[in-house]
mmCIF file of C-alpha atoms in Angstrom:
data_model
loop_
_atom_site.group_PDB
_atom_site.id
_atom_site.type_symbol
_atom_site.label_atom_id
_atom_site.label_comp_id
_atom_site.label_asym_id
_atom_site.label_seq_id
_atom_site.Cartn_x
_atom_site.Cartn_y
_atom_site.Cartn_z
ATOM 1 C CA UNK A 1030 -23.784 72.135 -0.228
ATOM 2 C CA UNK A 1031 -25.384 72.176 3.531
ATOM 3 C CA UNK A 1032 -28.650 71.188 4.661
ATOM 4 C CA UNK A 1033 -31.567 73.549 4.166
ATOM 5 C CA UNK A 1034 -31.862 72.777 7.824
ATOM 6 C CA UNK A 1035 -28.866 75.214 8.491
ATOM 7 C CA UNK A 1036 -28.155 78.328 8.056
ATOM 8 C CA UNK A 1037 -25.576 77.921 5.634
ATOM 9 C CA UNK A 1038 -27.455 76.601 2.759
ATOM 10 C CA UNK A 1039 -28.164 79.831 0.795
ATOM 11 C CA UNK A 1040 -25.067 81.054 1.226
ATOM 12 C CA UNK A 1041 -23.200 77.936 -0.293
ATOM 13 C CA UNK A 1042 -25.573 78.323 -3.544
ATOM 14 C CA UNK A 1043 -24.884 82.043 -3.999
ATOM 15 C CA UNK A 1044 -21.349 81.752 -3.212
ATOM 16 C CA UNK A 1045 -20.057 79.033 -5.273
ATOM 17 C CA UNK A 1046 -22.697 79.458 -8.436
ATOM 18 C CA UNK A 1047 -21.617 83.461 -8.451
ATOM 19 C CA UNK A 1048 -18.210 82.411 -8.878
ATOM 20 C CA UNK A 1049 -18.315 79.621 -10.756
ATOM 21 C CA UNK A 1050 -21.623 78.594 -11.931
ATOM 22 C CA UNK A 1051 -20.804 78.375 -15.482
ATOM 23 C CA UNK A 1052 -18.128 74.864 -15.096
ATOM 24 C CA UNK A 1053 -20.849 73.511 -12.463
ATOM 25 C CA UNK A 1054 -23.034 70.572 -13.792
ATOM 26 C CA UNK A 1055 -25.139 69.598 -11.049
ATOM 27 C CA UNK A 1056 -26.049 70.720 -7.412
ATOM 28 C CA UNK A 1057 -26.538 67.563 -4.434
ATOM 29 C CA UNK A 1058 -28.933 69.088 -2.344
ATOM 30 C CA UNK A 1059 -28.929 66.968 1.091
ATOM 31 C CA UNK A 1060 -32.050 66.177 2.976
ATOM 32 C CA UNK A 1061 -34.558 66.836 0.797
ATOM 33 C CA UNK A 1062 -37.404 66.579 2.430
ATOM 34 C CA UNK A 1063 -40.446 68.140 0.375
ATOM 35 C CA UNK A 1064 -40.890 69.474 -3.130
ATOM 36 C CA UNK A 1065 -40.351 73.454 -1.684
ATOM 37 C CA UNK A 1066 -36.600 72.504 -1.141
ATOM 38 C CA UNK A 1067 -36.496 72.121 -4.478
ATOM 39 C CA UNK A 1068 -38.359 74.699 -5.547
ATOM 40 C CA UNK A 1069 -35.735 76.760 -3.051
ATOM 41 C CA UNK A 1070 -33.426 75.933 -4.565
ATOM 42 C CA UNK A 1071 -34.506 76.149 -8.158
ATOM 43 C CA UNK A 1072 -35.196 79.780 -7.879
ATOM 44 C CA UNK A 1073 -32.327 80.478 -5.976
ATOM 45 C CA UNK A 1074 -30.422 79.127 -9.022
ATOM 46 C CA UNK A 1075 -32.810 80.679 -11.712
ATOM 47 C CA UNK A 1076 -31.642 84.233 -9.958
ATOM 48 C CA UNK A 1077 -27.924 83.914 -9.795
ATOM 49 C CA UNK A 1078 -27.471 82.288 -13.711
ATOM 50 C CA UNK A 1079 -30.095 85.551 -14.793
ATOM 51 C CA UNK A 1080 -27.929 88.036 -12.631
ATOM 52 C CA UNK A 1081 -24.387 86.258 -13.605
ATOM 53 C CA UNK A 1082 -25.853 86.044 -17.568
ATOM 54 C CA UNK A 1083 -24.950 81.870 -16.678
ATOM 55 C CA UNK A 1084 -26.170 80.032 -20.000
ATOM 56 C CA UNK A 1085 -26.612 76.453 -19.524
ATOM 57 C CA UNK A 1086 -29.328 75.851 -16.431
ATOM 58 C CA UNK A 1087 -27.451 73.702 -13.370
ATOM 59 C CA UNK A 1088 -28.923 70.528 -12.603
ATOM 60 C CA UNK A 1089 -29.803 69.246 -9.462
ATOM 61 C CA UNK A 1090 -29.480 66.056 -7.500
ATOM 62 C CA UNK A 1091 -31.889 65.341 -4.256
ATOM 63 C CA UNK A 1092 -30.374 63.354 -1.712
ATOM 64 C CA UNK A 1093 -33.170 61.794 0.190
ATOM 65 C CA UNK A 1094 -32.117 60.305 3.708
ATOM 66 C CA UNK A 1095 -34.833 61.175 5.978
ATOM 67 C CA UNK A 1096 -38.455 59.545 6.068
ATOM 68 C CA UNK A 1097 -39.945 62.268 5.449
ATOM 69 C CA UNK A 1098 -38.249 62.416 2.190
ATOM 70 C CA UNK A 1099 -39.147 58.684 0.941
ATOM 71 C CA UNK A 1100 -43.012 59.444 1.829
ATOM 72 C CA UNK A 1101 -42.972 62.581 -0.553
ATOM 73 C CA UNK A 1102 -40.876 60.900 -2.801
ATOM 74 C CA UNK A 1103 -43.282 60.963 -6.074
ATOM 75 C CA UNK A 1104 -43.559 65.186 -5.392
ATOM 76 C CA UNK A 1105 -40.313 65.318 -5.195
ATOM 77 C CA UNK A 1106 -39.717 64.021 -8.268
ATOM 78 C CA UNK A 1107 -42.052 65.715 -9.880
ATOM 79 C CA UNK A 1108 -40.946 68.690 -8.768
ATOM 80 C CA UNK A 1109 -38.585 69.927 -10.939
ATOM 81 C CA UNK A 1110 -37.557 69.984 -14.863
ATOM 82 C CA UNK A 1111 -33.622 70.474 -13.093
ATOM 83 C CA UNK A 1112 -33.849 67.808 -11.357
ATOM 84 C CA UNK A 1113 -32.097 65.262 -12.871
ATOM 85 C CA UNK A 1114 -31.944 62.268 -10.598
ATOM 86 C CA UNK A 1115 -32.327 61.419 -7.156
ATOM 87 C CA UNK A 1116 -29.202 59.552 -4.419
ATOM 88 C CA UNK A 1117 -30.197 57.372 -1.761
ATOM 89 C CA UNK A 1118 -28.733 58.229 1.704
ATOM 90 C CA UNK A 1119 -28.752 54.780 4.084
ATOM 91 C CA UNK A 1120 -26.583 56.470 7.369
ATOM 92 C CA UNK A 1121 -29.101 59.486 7.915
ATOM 93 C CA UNK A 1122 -32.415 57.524 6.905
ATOM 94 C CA UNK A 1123 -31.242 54.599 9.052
ATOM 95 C CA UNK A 1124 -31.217 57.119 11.557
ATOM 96 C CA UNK A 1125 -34.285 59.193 10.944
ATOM 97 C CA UNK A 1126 -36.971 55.982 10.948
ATOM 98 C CA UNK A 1127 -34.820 54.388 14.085
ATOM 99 C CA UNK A 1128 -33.157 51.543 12.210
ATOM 100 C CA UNK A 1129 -30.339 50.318 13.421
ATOM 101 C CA UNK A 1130 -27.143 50.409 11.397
ATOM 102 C CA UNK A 1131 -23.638 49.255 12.351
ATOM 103 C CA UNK A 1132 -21.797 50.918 9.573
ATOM 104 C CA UNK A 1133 -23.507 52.810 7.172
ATOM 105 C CA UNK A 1134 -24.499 50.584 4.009
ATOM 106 C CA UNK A 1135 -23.437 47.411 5.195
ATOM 107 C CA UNK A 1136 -25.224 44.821 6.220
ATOM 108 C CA UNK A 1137 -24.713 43.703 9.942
ATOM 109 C CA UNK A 1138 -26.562 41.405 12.965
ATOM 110 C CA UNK A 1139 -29.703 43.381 12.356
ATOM 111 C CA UNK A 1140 -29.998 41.966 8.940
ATOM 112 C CA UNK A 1141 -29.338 38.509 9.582
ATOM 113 C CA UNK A 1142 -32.447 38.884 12.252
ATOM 114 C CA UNK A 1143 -34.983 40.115 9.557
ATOM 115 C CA UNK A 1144 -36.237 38.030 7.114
ATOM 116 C CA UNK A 1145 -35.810 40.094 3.362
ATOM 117 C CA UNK A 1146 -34.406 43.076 2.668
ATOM 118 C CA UNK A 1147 -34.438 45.819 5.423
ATOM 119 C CA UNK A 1148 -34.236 48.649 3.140
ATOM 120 C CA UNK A 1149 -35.933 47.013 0.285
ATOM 121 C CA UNK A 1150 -39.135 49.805 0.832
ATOM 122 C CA UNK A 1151 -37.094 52.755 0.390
ATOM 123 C CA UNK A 1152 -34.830 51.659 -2.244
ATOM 124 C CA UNK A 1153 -37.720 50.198 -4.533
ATOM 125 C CA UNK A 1154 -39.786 53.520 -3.756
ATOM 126 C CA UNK A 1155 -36.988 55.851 -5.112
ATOM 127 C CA UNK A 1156 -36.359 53.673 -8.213
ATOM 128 C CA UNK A 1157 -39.961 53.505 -8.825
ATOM 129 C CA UNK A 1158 -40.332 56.843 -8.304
ATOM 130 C CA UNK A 1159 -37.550 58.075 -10.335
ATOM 131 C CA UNK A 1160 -38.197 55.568 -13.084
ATOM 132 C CA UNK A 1161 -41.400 57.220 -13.445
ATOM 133 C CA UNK A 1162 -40.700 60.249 -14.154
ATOM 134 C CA UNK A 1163 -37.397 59.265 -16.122
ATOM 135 C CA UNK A 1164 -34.610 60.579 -13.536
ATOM 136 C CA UNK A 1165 -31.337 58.940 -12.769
ATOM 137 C CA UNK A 1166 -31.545 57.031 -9.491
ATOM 138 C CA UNK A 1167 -28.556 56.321 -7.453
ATOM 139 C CA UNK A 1168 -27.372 53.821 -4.630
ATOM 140 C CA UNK A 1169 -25.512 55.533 -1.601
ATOM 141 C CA UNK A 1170 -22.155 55.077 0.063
ATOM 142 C CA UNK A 1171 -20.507 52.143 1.277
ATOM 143 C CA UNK A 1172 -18.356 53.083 4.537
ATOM 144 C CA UNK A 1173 -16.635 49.832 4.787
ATOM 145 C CA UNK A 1174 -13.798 50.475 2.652
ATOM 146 C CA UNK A 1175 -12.385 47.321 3.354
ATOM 147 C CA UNK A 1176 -14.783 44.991 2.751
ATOM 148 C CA UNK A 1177 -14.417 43.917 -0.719
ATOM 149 C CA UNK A 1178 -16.915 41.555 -0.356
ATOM 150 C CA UNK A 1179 -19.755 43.725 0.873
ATOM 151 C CA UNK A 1180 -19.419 46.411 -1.485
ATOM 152 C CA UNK A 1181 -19.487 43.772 -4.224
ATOM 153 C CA UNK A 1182 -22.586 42.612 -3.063
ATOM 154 C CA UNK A 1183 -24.105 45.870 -2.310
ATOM 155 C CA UNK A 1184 -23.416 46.779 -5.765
ATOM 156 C CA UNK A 1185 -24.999 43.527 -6.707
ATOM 157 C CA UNK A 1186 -28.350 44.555 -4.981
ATOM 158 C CA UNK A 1187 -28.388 47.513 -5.767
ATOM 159 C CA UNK A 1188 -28.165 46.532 -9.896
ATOM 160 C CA UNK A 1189 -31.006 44.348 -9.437
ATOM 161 C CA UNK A 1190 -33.206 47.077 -7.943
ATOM 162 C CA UNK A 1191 -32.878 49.130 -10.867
ATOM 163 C CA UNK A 1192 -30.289 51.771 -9.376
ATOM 164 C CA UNK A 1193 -28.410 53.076 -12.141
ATOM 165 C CA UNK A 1194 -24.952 53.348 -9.976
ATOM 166 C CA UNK A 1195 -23.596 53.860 -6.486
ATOM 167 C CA UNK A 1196 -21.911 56.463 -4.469
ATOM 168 C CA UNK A 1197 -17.839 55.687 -4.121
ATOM 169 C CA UNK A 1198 -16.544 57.252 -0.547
ATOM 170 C CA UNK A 1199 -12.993 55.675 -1.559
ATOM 171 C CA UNK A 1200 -10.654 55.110 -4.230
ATOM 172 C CA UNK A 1201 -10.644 51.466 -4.119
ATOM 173 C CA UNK A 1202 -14.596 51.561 -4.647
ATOM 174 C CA UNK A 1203 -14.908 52.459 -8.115
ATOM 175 C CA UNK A 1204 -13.558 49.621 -9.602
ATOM 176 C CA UNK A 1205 -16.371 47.525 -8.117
ATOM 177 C CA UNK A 1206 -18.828 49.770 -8.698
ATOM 178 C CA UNK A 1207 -18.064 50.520 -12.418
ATOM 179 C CA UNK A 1208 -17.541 46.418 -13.092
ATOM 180 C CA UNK A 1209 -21.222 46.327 -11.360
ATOM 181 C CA UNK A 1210 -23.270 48.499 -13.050
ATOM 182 C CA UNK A 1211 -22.009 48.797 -16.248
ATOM 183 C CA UNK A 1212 -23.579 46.245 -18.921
ATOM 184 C CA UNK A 1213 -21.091 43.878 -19.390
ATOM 185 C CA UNK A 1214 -20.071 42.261 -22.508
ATOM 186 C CA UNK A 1215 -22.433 38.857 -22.581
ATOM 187 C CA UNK A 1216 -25.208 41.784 -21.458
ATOM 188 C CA UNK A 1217 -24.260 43.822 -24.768
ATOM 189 C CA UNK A 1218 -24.340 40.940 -26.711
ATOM 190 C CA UNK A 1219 -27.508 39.786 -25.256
ATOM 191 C CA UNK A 1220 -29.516 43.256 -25.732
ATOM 192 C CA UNK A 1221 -27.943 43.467 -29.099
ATOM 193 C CA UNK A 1222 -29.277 40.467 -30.919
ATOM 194 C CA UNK A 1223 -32.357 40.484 -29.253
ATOM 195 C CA UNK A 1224 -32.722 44.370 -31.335
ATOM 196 C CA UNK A 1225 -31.493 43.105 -34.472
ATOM 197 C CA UNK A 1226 -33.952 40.330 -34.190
ATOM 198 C CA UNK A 1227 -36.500 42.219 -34.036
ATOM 199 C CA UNK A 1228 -35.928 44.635 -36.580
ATOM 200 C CA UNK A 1229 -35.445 41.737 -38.655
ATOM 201 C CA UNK A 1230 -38.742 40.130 -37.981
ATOM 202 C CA UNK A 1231 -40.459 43.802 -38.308
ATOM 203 C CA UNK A 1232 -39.610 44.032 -41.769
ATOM 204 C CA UNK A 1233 -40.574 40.233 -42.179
ATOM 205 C CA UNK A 1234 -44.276 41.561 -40.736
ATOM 206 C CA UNK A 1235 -44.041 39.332 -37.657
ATOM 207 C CA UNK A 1236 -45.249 40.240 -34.501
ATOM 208 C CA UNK A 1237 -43.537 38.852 -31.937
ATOM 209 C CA UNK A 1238 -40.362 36.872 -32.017
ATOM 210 C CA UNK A 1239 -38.371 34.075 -29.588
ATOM 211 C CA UNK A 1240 -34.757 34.577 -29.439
ATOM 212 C CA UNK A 1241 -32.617 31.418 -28.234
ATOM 213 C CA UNK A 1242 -35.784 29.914 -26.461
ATOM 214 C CA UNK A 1243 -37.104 32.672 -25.031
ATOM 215 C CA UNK A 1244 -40.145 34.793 -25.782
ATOM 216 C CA UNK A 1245 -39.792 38.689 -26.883
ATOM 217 C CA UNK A 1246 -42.406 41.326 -25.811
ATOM 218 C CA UNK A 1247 -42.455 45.074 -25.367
ATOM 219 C CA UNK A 1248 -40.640 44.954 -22.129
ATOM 220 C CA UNK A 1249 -37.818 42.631 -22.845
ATOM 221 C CA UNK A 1250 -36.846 45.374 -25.858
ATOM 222 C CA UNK A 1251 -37.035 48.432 -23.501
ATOM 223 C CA UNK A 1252 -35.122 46.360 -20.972
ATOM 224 C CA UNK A 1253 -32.684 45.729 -24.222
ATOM 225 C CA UNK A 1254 -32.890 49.463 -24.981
ATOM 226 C CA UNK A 1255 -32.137 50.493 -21.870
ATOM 227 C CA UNK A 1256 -28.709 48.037 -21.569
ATOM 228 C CA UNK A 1257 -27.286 49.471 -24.976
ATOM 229 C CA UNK A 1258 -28.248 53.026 -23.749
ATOM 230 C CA UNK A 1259 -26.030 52.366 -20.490
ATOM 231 C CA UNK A 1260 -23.457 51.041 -22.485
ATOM 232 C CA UNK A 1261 -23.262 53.846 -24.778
ATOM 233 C CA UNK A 1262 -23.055 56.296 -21.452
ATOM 234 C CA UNK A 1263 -20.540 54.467 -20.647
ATOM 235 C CA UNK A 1264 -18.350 54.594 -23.427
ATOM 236 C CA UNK A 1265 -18.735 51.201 -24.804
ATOM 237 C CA UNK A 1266 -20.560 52.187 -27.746
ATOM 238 C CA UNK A 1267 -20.252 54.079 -30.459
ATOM 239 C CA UNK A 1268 -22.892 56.722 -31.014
#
């Protein structure tokens, strides 16, 4: 859909969700900016699927690409029982703070100058934020659809930030992307015995556990937990 900033917004919701609101999933809502353009759009959903007798609620996705959307962030995600995740937009949020940005998600002269992670704040502040709350977070586009190289290590980045996946722009992309974020096999494995472990050494009444050298608490089995549950998305896994 269009921008609530334009004056096409409403009329994409009702139009499309009137006609076929019943095979749609999920709604991206761009430039979301504040917890009201959710709430917008929420209602404006609630009304059509009571008026069109549409069962199953639609879900919605905030893109958030301006700075005004990364400082409300937390109320954004709070915002909303339909919202189920949130997508990070680098071209328009480059823009909107006055970052310069050669090519939208790739990493240029600019970078080399700065010494981290330009865009480490935002990114970290939406997966924090979404973790939080428990809402898919995802990384955004890519535009150089030639550079292998970049998007590999984009995807890279973006994995060890905690983003659950990554916008694809291009056909070529999704190989990368899916080989990047989906846990692979020696991850599987990993997560795996570290649970069996455990539930071994629960019923032994120990405590804590090491597994190959390495000490087991709380977080390394929710970290464990959450690899399997990828995999499982992901069809990798039985149920």
């Amino acid at each position: 859909m269009n921008g609530l900033d334009t004056h096409f917004a409403y009329r994409d919701i009702i139009e499309i969700v009137e006609e076929i609101g019943d095979k749609i999933d999920i709604i991206v809502v761009p430039k979301v900016n504040r917890a009201e353009d959710i709430y917008f759009v929420e209602t404006l959903l609630g009304q059509i699927e009571s008026y069109k007798k549409i069962e199953r609620p639609i879900g919605i996705e905030a893109l958030i690409e301006t700075a005004l959307g990364c400082v409300n962030i937390k109320e954004i995600v709070a915002s909303s029982t339909r919202l189920e995740g949130v997508v990070y937009g680098p071209g328009d949020y480059a823009a909107s703070v006055q970052m310069p940005m050669e090519s939208i998600g790739e990493m240029d002269a600019n970078d080399a100058l700065y010494p981290g992670h330009r865009w480490h704040y935002v990114m970290h502040a939406l997966v924090s934020a979404a973790r939080a709350f428990e809402k898919r977070v995802v990384d955004g586009p890519f535009a150089g659809i030639k550079n292998a190289d970049g998007l590999l290590q984009a995807c890279k980045v973006g994995r060890a930030m905690g983003f659950d996946g990554k916008w694809c722009i291009h056909p070529n992309q999704v190989e990368t992307v899916n080989q990047t974020f989906v846990p692979s096999e020696k991850d599987m494995q990993w997560a795996k015995l570290v649970l069996d472990e455990y539930e071994a050494a629960l019923k032994q009444g120990k405590g804590a556990i090491s597994v190959k050298g390495k000490m087991i608490d709380v977080a390394s089995l929710r970290m464990c937990r959450a690899t399997v549950e990828k995999a499982r998305l992901a069809g990798l896994l039985n149920d």
